[in-house]
Tab-separated table of C-alpha atoms in Angstrom:
chain	number	residue	atom	x	y	z
W	1	MET	CA	109.635	-25.689	-26.975
W	2	ARG	CA	106.373	-27.549	-27.826
W	3	LYS	CA	103.283	-25.493	-28.382
W	4	THR	CA	99.996	-26.641	-26.768
W	5	TRP	CA	96.794	-26.476	-28.752
W	6	LEU	CA	94.894	-25.043	-25.739
W	7	THR	CA	95.554	-21.494	-26.574
W	8	GLY	CA	93.570	-18.627	-25.111
W	9	PRO	CA	91.030	-18.330	-27.909
W	10	ARG	CA	90.399	-22.078	-27.891
W	11	ILE	CA	89.787	-22.151	-24.153
W	12	THR	CA	87.331	-19.320	-24.477
W	13	GLY	CA	85.433	-21.099	-27.264
W	14	ALA	CA	85.257	-24.342	-25.267
W	15	LEU	CA	83.815	-22.528	-22.294
W	16	ILE	CA	81.216	-20.887	-24.490
W	17	VAL	CA	80.159	-24.246	-25.974
W	18	LEU	CA	79.946	-25.788	-22.483
W	19	ALA	CA	77.813	-22.924	-21.217
W	20	LEU	CA	75.457	-23.263	-24.176
W	21	ALA	CA	75.166	-27.002	-23.622
W	22	LEU	CA	74.320	-26.486	-19.959
W	23	ALA	CA	71.757	-23.857	-20.874
W	24	VAL	CA	70.100	-26.173	-23.395
W	25	TRP	CA	70.082	-29.002	-20.815
W	26	PHE	CA	68.437	-26.775	-18.212
W	27	LEU	CA	65.864	-25.579	-20.748
W	28	LEU	CA	64.999	-29.045	-22.011
W	29	ARG	CA	64.919	-30.971	-18.761
W	30	LYS	CA	61.512	-31.469	-17.002
W	31	PRO	CA	61.384	-30.166	-13.450
W	32	ALA	CA	59.894	-32.373	-10.738
W	33	LEU	CA	56.143	-31.897	-10.270
W	34	GLU	CA	55.004	-30.603	-6.926
W	35	VAL	CA	52.389	-32.977	-5.539
W	36	GLU	CA	50.537	-33.650	-2.300
W	37	THR	CA	51.554	-36.911	-0.695
W	38	ALA	CA	50.402	-39.224	2.093
W	39	THR	CA	51.712	-42.369	3.736
W	40	VAL	CA	50.068	-45.791	3.815
W	41	SER	CA	49.594	-46.551	7.508
W	42	ARG	CA	47.843	-48.827	9.967
W	43	GLY	CA	45.037	-47.680	12.225
W	44	SER	CA	41.340	-47.982	13.006
W	45	LEU	CA	38.770	-47.879	10.218
W	46	ALA	CA	34.998	-47.648	10.494
W	47	VAL	CA	32.337	-47.723	7.785
W	48	THR	CA	29.225	-45.736	8.691
W	49	ILE	CA	26.051	-44.387	7.181
W	50	ASP	CA	25.709	-40.683	7.985
W	51	ASP	CA	22.361	-38.935	7.848
W	52	LEU	CA	20.144	-36.471	9.662
W	53	GLY	CA	17.835	-37.630	12.438
W	54	GLU	CA	15.077	-36.197	14.588
W	55	THR	CA	14.291	-36.812	18.235
W	56	ARG	CA	10.787	-37.792	19.273
W	57	VAL	CA	8.973	-38.900	22.411
W	58	ARG	CA	8.625	-42.656	22.332
W	59	ASP	CA	4.959	-42.727	23.419
W	60	LEU	CA	3.238	-39.631	22.032
W	61	TYR	CA	-0.440	-39.142	22.928
W	62	THR	CA	-2.647	-36.877	20.841
W	63	VAL	CA	-5.728	-35.783	22.800
W	64	SER	CA	-8.711	-35.275	20.481
W	65	SER	CA	-12.219	-33.952	21.010
W	66	PRO	CA	-14.589	-36.839	21.843
W	67	VAL	CA	-17.710	-34.895	20.786
W	68	THR	CA	-18.721	-32.006	18.587
W	69	GLY	CA	-19.058	-28.837	20.641
W	70	GLU	CA	-17.562	-25.505	21.588
W	71	LEU	CA	-14.028	-25.796	22.955
W	72	LEU	CA	-13.353	-23.523	25.900
W	73	ARG	CA	-9.932	-21.903	26.090
W	74	VAL	CA	-7.315	-24.528	26.950
W	75	PRO	CA	-5.767	-23.623	30.330
W	76	LEU	CA	-2.420	-25.378	29.719
W	77	LYS	CA	0.751	-24.275	27.934
W	78	SER	CA	3.597	-26.255	26.400
W	79	GLY	CA	5.801	-27.668	29.138
W	80	ALA	CA	3.015	-27.999	31.733
W	81	ALA	CA	3.079	-31.203	33.783
W	82	VAL	CA	-0.103	-33.315	33.776
W	83	GLU	CA	-1.252	-36.285	35.846
W	84	GLN	CA	-3.178	-39.182	34.390
W	85	GLY	CA	-6.930	-38.984	35.045
W	86	LYS	CA	-6.642	-35.895	37.259
W	87	THR	CA	-5.401	-32.904	35.285
W	88	LEU	CA	-8.114	-31.150	33.248
W	89	VAL	CA	-6.629	-30.540	29.806
W	90	ALA	CA	-9.695	-29.309	27.892
W	91	GLU	CA	-13.406	-28.661	28.303
W	92	LEU	CA	-16.238	-28.531	25.756
W	93	GLN	CA	-19.800	-27.321	25.997
W	94	ALA	CA	-22.842	-27.726	23.774
W	95	ILE	CA	-22.918	-25.433	20.756
W	96	GLN	CA	-25.518	-22.644	20.762
W	97	PRO	CA	-28.031	-22.964	17.903
W	98	ASP	CA	-27.693	-20.684	14.910
W	99	PRO	CA	-30.009	-17.605	14.664
W	100	VAL	CA	-33.225	-18.104	12.684
W	101	ASP	CA	-33.803	-16.034	9.528
W	102	ALA	CA	-37.159	-14.514	8.517
W	103	ARG	CA	-38.242	-17.362	6.251
W	104	SER	CA	-37.307	-20.025	8.787
W	105	TYR	CA	-39.068	-18.022	11.487
W	106	ALA	CA	-42.283	-17.900	9.434
W	107	GLN	CA	-42.085	-21.625	8.715
W	108	ALA	CA	-41.438	-22.398	12.356
W	109	SER	CA	-44.351	-20.176	13.434
W	110	ALA	CA	-46.653	-21.962	11.036
W	111	GLY	CA	-45.384	-25.284	12.349
W	112	ILE	CA	-46.146	-24.169	15.905
W	113	ALA	CA	-49.684	-23.184	14.948
W	114	ALA	CA	-50.213	-26.543	13.208
W	115	ALA	CA	-48.827	-28.383	16.209
W	116	GLU	CA	-51.107	-26.460	18.562
W	117	ALA	CA	-54.112	-27.356	16.429
W	118	GLN	CA	-53.112	-31.007	16.368
W	119	LEU	CA	-52.691	-30.960	20.137
W	120	ALA	CA	-56.140	-29.426	20.623
W	121	ALA	CA	-57.678	-32.046	18.335
W	122	ALA	CA	-55.844	-34.834	20.161
W	123	ARG	CA	-57.072	-33.593	23.547
W	124	ALA	CA	-60.648	-33.379	22.252
W	125	ARG	CA	-60.307	-36.944	21.022
W	126	VAL	CA	-59.155	-37.982	24.499
W	127	GLN	CA	-62.316	-36.467	26.030
W	128	GLU	CA	-64.472	-38.208	23.456
W	129	VAL	CA	-63.034	-41.688	24.008
W	130	ARG	CA	-63.120	-41.269	27.795
W	131	ALA	CA	-66.844	-40.488	27.597
W	132	ALA	CA	-67.316	-43.607	25.503
W	133	GLU	CA	-65.278	-45.546	28.078
W	134	ARG	CA	-67.548	-44.382	30.915
W	135	LEU	CA	-70.628	-45.449	28.948
W	136	ALA	CA	-69.114	-48.839	28.158
W	137	THR	CA	-68.194	-49.308	31.816
W	138	ALA	CA	-71.763	-48.562	32.992
W	139	ASP	CA	-73.278	-50.827	30.330
W	140	HIS	CA	-70.900	-53.648	31.261
W	141	GLY	CA	-71.920	-53.311	34.926
W	142	ARG	CA	-75.664	-53.578	34.162
W	143	VAL	CA	-75.228	-56.533	31.825
W	144	ALA	CA	-73.022	-58.331	34.326
W	145	ALA	CA	-75.662	-57.909	37.099
W	146	LEU	CA	-78.460	-59.269	34.856
W	147	ALA	CA	-76.254	-62.103	33.637
W	148	ASP	CA	-75.709	-63.247	37.212
W	149	ARG	CA	-79.509	-63.639	37.614
W	150	GLY	CA	-79.926	-65.269	34.218
W	151	PHE	CA	-81.901	-62.474	32.534
W	152	VAL	CA	-79.434	-61.921	29.617
W	153	SER	CA	-77.667	-64.349	27.365
W	154	ARG	CA	-73.996	-65.197	27.532
W	155	ALA	CA	-73.452	-63.609	24.128
W	156	ARG	CA	-74.813	-60.266	25.311
W	157	TYR	CA	-72.430	-60.340	28.306
W	158	ASP	CA	-69.436	-61.098	26.067
W	159	GLN	CA	-70.391	-58.209	23.774
W	160	ALA	CA	-70.525	-55.755	26.693
W	161	ARG	CA	-67.123	-56.897	27.944
W	162	ALA	CA	-65.590	-56.505	24.465
W	163	ASP	CA	-67.051	-52.995	24.138
W	164	LEU	CA	-65.450	-52.048	27.469
W	165	ALA	CA	-62.027	-53.374	26.406
W	166	SER	CA	-62.256	-51.558	23.057
W	167	SER	CA	-63.151	-48.258	24.730
W	168	ARG	CA	-60.212	-48.554	27.119
W	169	ALA	CA	-57.822	-49.228	24.202
W	170	ALA	CA	-59.212	-46.188	22.410
W	171	VAL	CA	-58.482	-44.065	25.490
W	172	SER	CA	-54.886	-45.295	25.606
W	173	GLU	CA	-54.409	-44.550	21.914
W	174	ALA	CA	-55.880	-41.067	22.246
W	175	VAL	CA	-53.682	-40.245	25.236
W	176	GLN	CA	-50.570	-41.296	23.361
W	177	GLY	CA	-51.636	-39.241	20.357
W	178	ALA	CA	-52.055	-36.210	22.604
W	179	ASP	CA	-48.578	-36.769	24.055
W	180	ALA	CA	-47.087	-36.996	20.540
W	181	ALA	CA	-48.824	-33.774	19.542
W	182	LEU	CA	-47.449	-32.090	22.675
W	183	HIS	CA	-43.884	-33.161	21.851
W	184	GLN	CA	-44.255	-31.947	18.279
W	185	LEU	CA	-45.385	-28.589	19.614
W	186	GLN	CA	-42.375	-28.444	21.970
W	187	ALA	CA	-40.003	-29.253	19.090
W	188	ALA	CA	-41.532	-26.535	16.926
W	189	ARG	CA	-41.184	-24.001	19.711
W	190	ALA	CA	-37.568	-25.049	20.407
W	191	ALA	CA	-36.626	-24.033	16.868
W	192	LEU	CA	-37.336	-20.405	17.799
W	193	ARG	CA	-35.634	-20.363	21.178
W	194	GLY	CA	-32.038	-19.826	19.961
W	195	GLY	CA	-29.414	-20.052	22.667
W	196	ALA	CA	-32.034	-20.312	25.393
W	197	GLY	CA	-32.599	-23.913	24.372
W	198	VAL	CA	-29.150	-25.119	25.526
W	199	PRO	CA	-29.134	-26.425	29.103
W	200	ARG	CA	-26.719	-24.518	31.266
W	201	GLY	CA	-23.718	-26.375	32.657
W	202	GLN	CA	-23.818	-29.158	30.052
W	203	ARG	CA	-20.076	-29.584	29.506
W	204	THR	CA	-17.675	-32.384	28.608
W	205	ALA	CA	-14.445	-32.458	30.616
W	206	ILE	CA	-11.298	-34.093	29.176
W	207	THR	CA	-8.566	-35.231	31.549
W	208	ALA	CA	-5.000	-36.266	30.777
W	209	PRO	CA	-4.867	-39.842	29.406
W	210	VAL	CA	-1.304	-40.295	30.716
W	211	SER	CA	1.108	-38.586	33.103
W	212	GLY	CA	3.779	-36.494	31.411
W	213	THR	CA	4.303	-33.073	29.875
W	214	VAL	CA	2.271	-31.034	27.409
W	215	LEU	CA	4.444	-30.928	24.299
W	216	ARG	CA	2.222	-28.865	22.033
W	217	VAL	CA	-1.183	-27.180	22.265
W	218	LEU	CA	-2.854	-27.585	18.880
W	219	GLN	CA	-6.109	-25.744	19.680
W	220	GLU	CA	-5.734	-23.048	22.322
W	221	SER	CA	-8.477	-20.472	21.810
W	222	ARG	CA	-12.204	-20.894	22.285
W	223	ARG	CA	-13.783	-22.201	19.099
W	224	PRO	CA	-16.249	-24.791	17.764
W	225	VAL	CA	-14.694	-28.179	17.006
W	226	VAL	CA	-15.985	-31.426	15.564
W	227	ALA	CA	-15.466	-34.819	17.106
W	228	GLY	CA	-11.947	-36.098	16.447
W	229	THR	CA	-10.242	-32.680	16.251
W	230	PRO	CA	-6.705	-32.920	17.760
W	231	LEU	CA	-6.423	-30.593	20.759
W	232	LEU	CA	-2.953	-31.145	22.274
W	233	GLU	CA	-0.063	-33.602	22.470
W	234	ILE	CA	1.233	-35.174	25.672
W	235	GLY	CA	4.383	-37.226	26.234
W	236	ASP	CA	7.308	-37.869	28.550
W	237	PRO	CA	10.472	-36.008	27.403
W	238	ALA	CA	12.551	-38.375	29.543
W	239	LYS	CA	11.714	-41.172	27.109
W	240	LEU	CA	13.240	-39.989	23.845
W	241	GLU	CA	14.226	-41.890	20.733
W	242	ILE	CA	15.727	-40.806	17.421
W	243	VAL	CA	14.322	-41.585	13.990
W	244	SER	CA	16.317	-41.207	10.777
W	245	ASP	CA	14.793	-41.826	7.356
W	246	LEU	CA	17.503	-43.557	5.308
W	247	LEU	CA	17.474	-44.445	1.658
W	248	SER	CA	16.100	-47.959	1.309
W	249	THR	CA	19.400	-49.062	-0.285
W	250	ASP	CA	21.190	-47.970	2.922
W	251	ALA	CA	18.541	-49.242	5.318
W	252	VAL	CA	18.970	-52.857	4.135
W	253	ARG	CA	22.590	-52.695	5.357
W	254	VAL	CA	21.625	-51.673	8.890
W	255	ARG	CA	21.007	-54.298	11.576
W	256	PRO	CA	19.286	-53.870	14.967
W	257	GLY	CA	21.894	-53.507	17.683
W	258	ALA	CA	24.339	-51.544	15.516
W	259	ALA	CA	26.285	-48.831	17.351
W	260	VAL	CA	25.388	-45.212	16.541
W	261	GLU	CA	27.253	-41.958	17.138
W	262	ILE	CA	24.943	-38.972	17.599
W	263	ASP	CA	26.574	-35.652	16.761
W	264	ALA	CA	25.667	-32.029	15.958
W	265	TRP	CA	22.970	-32.036	18.644
W	266	GLY	CA	24.327	-29.012	20.517
W	267	GLY	CA	26.328	-30.760	23.225
W	268	ALA	CA	30.045	-30.702	23.877
W	269	ARG	CA	30.612	-34.280	22.691
W	270	PRO	CA	28.857	-36.900	20.566
W	271	LEU	CA	26.359	-39.237	22.231
W	272	LYS	CA	26.184	-43.011	21.934
W	273	GLY	CA	23.133	-44.863	20.714
W	274	THR	CA	21.932	-48.217	19.426
W	275	VAL	CA	19.680	-49.144	16.517
W	276	ARG	CA	16.471	-50.625	17.952
W	277	LEU	CA	14.328	-51.059	14.847
W	278	VAL	CA	14.505	-50.886	11.071
W	279	GLU	CA	10.877	-50.411	10.088
W	280	PRO	CA	9.611	-53.081	7.668
W	281	TYR	CA	7.948	-50.629	5.267
W	282	GLY	CA	9.182	-47.713	3.215
W	283	PHE	CA	7.653	-44.489	1.978
W	284	THR	CA	8.240	-42.072	-0.876
W	285	LYS	CA	9.853	-38.709	-0.116
W	286	ILE	CA	10.665	-35.858	-2.483
W	287	SER	CA	14.243	-34.642	-2.070
W	288	ALA	CA	15.326	-30.991	-2.159
W	289	LEU	CA	16.189	-31.490	-5.831
W	290	GLY	CA	12.684	-32.749	-6.611
W	291	VAL	CA	13.725	-36.415	-6.948
W	292	GLU	CA	11.470	-39.176	-5.626
W	293	GLU	CA	13.328	-41.262	-3.055
W	294	GLN	CA	12.244	-44.409	-1.260
W	295	ARG	CA	12.985	-43.972	2.432
W	296	VAL	CA	12.846	-46.239	5.492
W	297	ASN	CA	12.685	-45.113	9.137
W	298	VAL	CA	15.450	-46.387	11.417
W	299	VAL	CA	14.679	-45.990	15.140
W	300	ILE	CA	17.616	-45.380	17.520
W	301	ASP	CA	17.715	-45.569	21.322
W	302	LEU	CA	19.989	-43.300	23.343
W	303	ALA	CA	22.539	-45.416	25.239
W	304	GLU	CA	23.562	-42.795	27.793
W	305	PRO	CA	21.950	-41.511	31.024
W	306	ARG	CA	19.438	-38.714	30.622
W	307	LEU	CA	21.792	-36.328	32.435
W	308	ALA	CA	24.010	-36.366	29.319
W	309	TRP	CA	21.195	-35.278	26.966
W	310	GLU	CA	18.580	-33.672	29.243
W	311	ARG	CA	18.466	-30.520	27.101
W	312	LEU	CA	17.162	-32.474	24.128
W	313	GLY	CA	13.430	-32.360	23.487
W	314	HIS	CA	10.827	-33.612	21.058
W	315	GLY	CA	11.512	-32.719	17.404
W	316	TYR	CA	15.202	-31.711	17.726
W	317	ARG	CA	17.549	-32.302	14.766
W	318	VAL	CA	20.733	-34.367	15.128
W	319	THR	CA	23.291	-36.108	12.911
W	320	VAL	CA	23.594	-39.889	13.233
W	321	ARG	CA	26.480	-42.127	12.169
W	322	ILE	CA	25.379	-45.752	12.079
W	323	ALA	CA	28.280	-48.228	12.180
W	324	LEU	CA	28.233	-50.974	9.521
W	325	TRP	CA	31.799	-52.283	10.002
W	326	SER	CA	34.838	-51.369	12.091
W	327	ALA	CA	38.307	-52.818	12.861
W	328	ASP	CA	41.628	-51.817	14.452
W	329	LYS	CA	45.139	-51.985	12.948
W	330	VAL	CA	43.868	-51.922	9.391
W	331	LEU	CA	46.293	-51.154	6.536
W	332	ARG	CA	44.677	-48.077	5.054
W	333	VAL	CA	45.205	-45.465	2.387
W	334	PRO	CA	43.456	-42.087	1.939
W	335	MET	CA	40.566	-42.201	-0.523
W	336	GLY	CA	42.070	-39.197	-2.318
W	337	ALA	CA	44.974	-41.392	-3.468
W	338	LEU	CA	42.728	-43.911	-5.264
W	339	PHE	CA	41.259	-43.658	-8.719
W	340	ARG	CA	39.390	-46.050	-10.969
W	341	ASP	CA	41.480	-48.064	-13.421
W	342	GLY	CA	39.193	-50.172	-15.555
W	343	GLU	CA	37.138	-52.283	-13.176
W	344	GLY	CA	39.607	-51.927	-10.308
W	345	TRP	CA	41.426	-49.328	-8.284
W	346	ALA	CA	44.902	-47.855	-8.688
W	347	ALA	CA	47.207	-45.301	-7.077
W	348	PHE	CA	50.470	-43.524	-7.805
W	349	ALA	CA	53.290	-44.463	-5.409
W	350	VAL	CA	56.649	-42.688	-5.161
W	351	ASP	CA	59.633	-45.004	-5.790
W	352	ALA	CA	63.170	-44.707	-4.415
W	353	ARG	CA	64.211	-42.436	-7.300
W	354	GLY	CA	61.429	-39.954	-6.543
W	355	LYS	CA	59.372	-40.948	-9.579
W	356	ALA	CA	55.667	-41.728	-9.747
W	357	ARG	CA	54.802	-45.390	-10.202
W	358	LYS	CA	51.280	-46.557	-11.047
W	359	VAL	CA	50.205	-49.418	-8.779
W	360	ALA	CA	47.058	-51.584	-8.945
W	361	VAL	CA	45.463	-51.612	-5.499
W	362	ARG	CA	43.071	-54.189	-4.100
W	363	VAL	CA	40.754	-52.496	-1.604
W	364	GLY	CA	38.284	-53.809	0.968
W	365	GLN	CA	36.090	-51.685	3.232
W	366	MET	CA	36.063	-47.953	2.653
W	367	ASN	CA	34.495	-44.794	3.978
W	368	ALA	CA	34.592	-41.185	2.857
W	369	GLU	CA	38.185	-40.679	4.074
W	370	MET	CA	40.038	-44.009	4.124
W	371	ALA	CA	40.061	-47.367	2.328
W	372	GLU	CA	41.301	-50.741	3.507
W	373	VAL	CA	44.330	-51.981	1.511
W	374	GLN	CA	44.267	-55.710	0.794
W	375	GLY	CA	47.048	-55.723	-1.799
W	376	GLY	CA	49.317	-53.587	-4.001
W	377	LEU	CA	50.650	-51.213	-1.324
W	378	ALA	CA	52.687	-51.768	1.832
W	379	GLU	CA	52.859	-49.936	5.127
W	380	GLY	CA	55.058	-46.853	4.826
W	381	ASP	CA	54.583	-46.395	1.053
W	382	THR	CA	54.223	-42.813	-0.104
W	383	VAL	CA	51.267	-42.168	-2.411
W	384	LEU	CA	50.095	-39.119	-4.330
W	385	ILE	CA	46.876	-37.401	-3.231
W	386	HIS	CA	44.579	-36.285	-6.036
W	387	PRO	CA	47.132	-36.767	-8.865
W	388	GLY	CA	46.412	-34.515	-11.830
W	389	GLU	CA	46.572	-35.168	-15.546
W	390	LYS	CA	50.300	-34.342	-15.646
W	391	VAL	CA	51.190	-37.222	-13.376
W	392	LYS	CA	52.137	-40.349	-15.302
W	393	GLY	CA	54.325	-43.335	-14.601
W	394	GLY	CA	58.018	-42.343	-14.501
W	395	VAL	CA	57.403	-38.644	-13.904
W	396	LYS	CA	59.651	-37.169	-11.245
W	397	VAL	CA	57.695	-35.703	-8.354
W	398	LYS	CA	58.371	-33.893	-5.136
W	399	ALA	CA	56.225	-33.162	-2.120
W	400	ALA	CA	54.707	-29.698	-2.126
W	401	ALA	CA	55.675	-27.395	0.675
W	402	PRO	CA	52.986	-27.147	3.367
W	403	ASP	CA	50.923	-23.971	3.365
């Protein structure tokens, strides 16, 4: 009988060697990496500029004080309806003079005394020149009677007439001087009258320049104001627009007529709007980080009936999404799958063997979530989202279990 070499001890040794080999293989092999994946698909894609905006009344009227005076308490509150040319919005009256101190009082009293003396002298001068006028009138009458009968020369008659004209002119001058002295005396006395010098009832009434609603009362209490002081703002809340200050580098990409989605305004759904104007000048604004930014105002009209946004008012904050480009049935890939590779873009795709494969991707339009694929990937390809440093070409991967 032939003996086989597979005896008991040999079989046991072979099994031990096989077990060790399997153990070494399990220890040395690299397990598949768990990764997050997505699928290249077709769908709609829109490129927008997102920023904050603020509502404002299209035609805002600021009512200012036309004169310097004392503003009486404004009778209106925010939200009050006003009618153009009829509703009284504010009223001003002449300011009472300031009290006079002791020195000013003494100076004013001395001025009054001087003015009284000048007035007395002027009135005495009036009496003097009127007496001279009466004498010149009588002399002119006598000379004229003698001249008619030829008893005086023509020269004597002319002299009498000139004396009469000169005396009359002197009377007129003296009367005017007396009037001036009287006015100077009145002015000197007015300096000591205080509030009694202000005529009662001398007020300036201000009516609404336009029909609408009082948006804000800037000066409510009674107080002195100078000409040009803003008092209140009036506008029509039914005529709202939205203004968003974009970075100048973004504003140059926006065109009038572009569609706008208005969100985060407090309503149940976003509103639709349209860009009406990109202002032709920019301004400098300091960001929250202290960086100087050049900004440009973009004005947006609401494209829906007022019933949809009637709760909005002047100065409310909203979020605007201004459309720059949009298309349907676009081959797209999540932005998280793309990474820079030199001057281009690349992604890791999963091949049929379950291994990662680096692919150069040619992209077109992109937003914060998706990018348009123009080459390198096909519809249905599986790509890795946010591949880490461990992912390299040829590494076996598997989709992570959903949370």
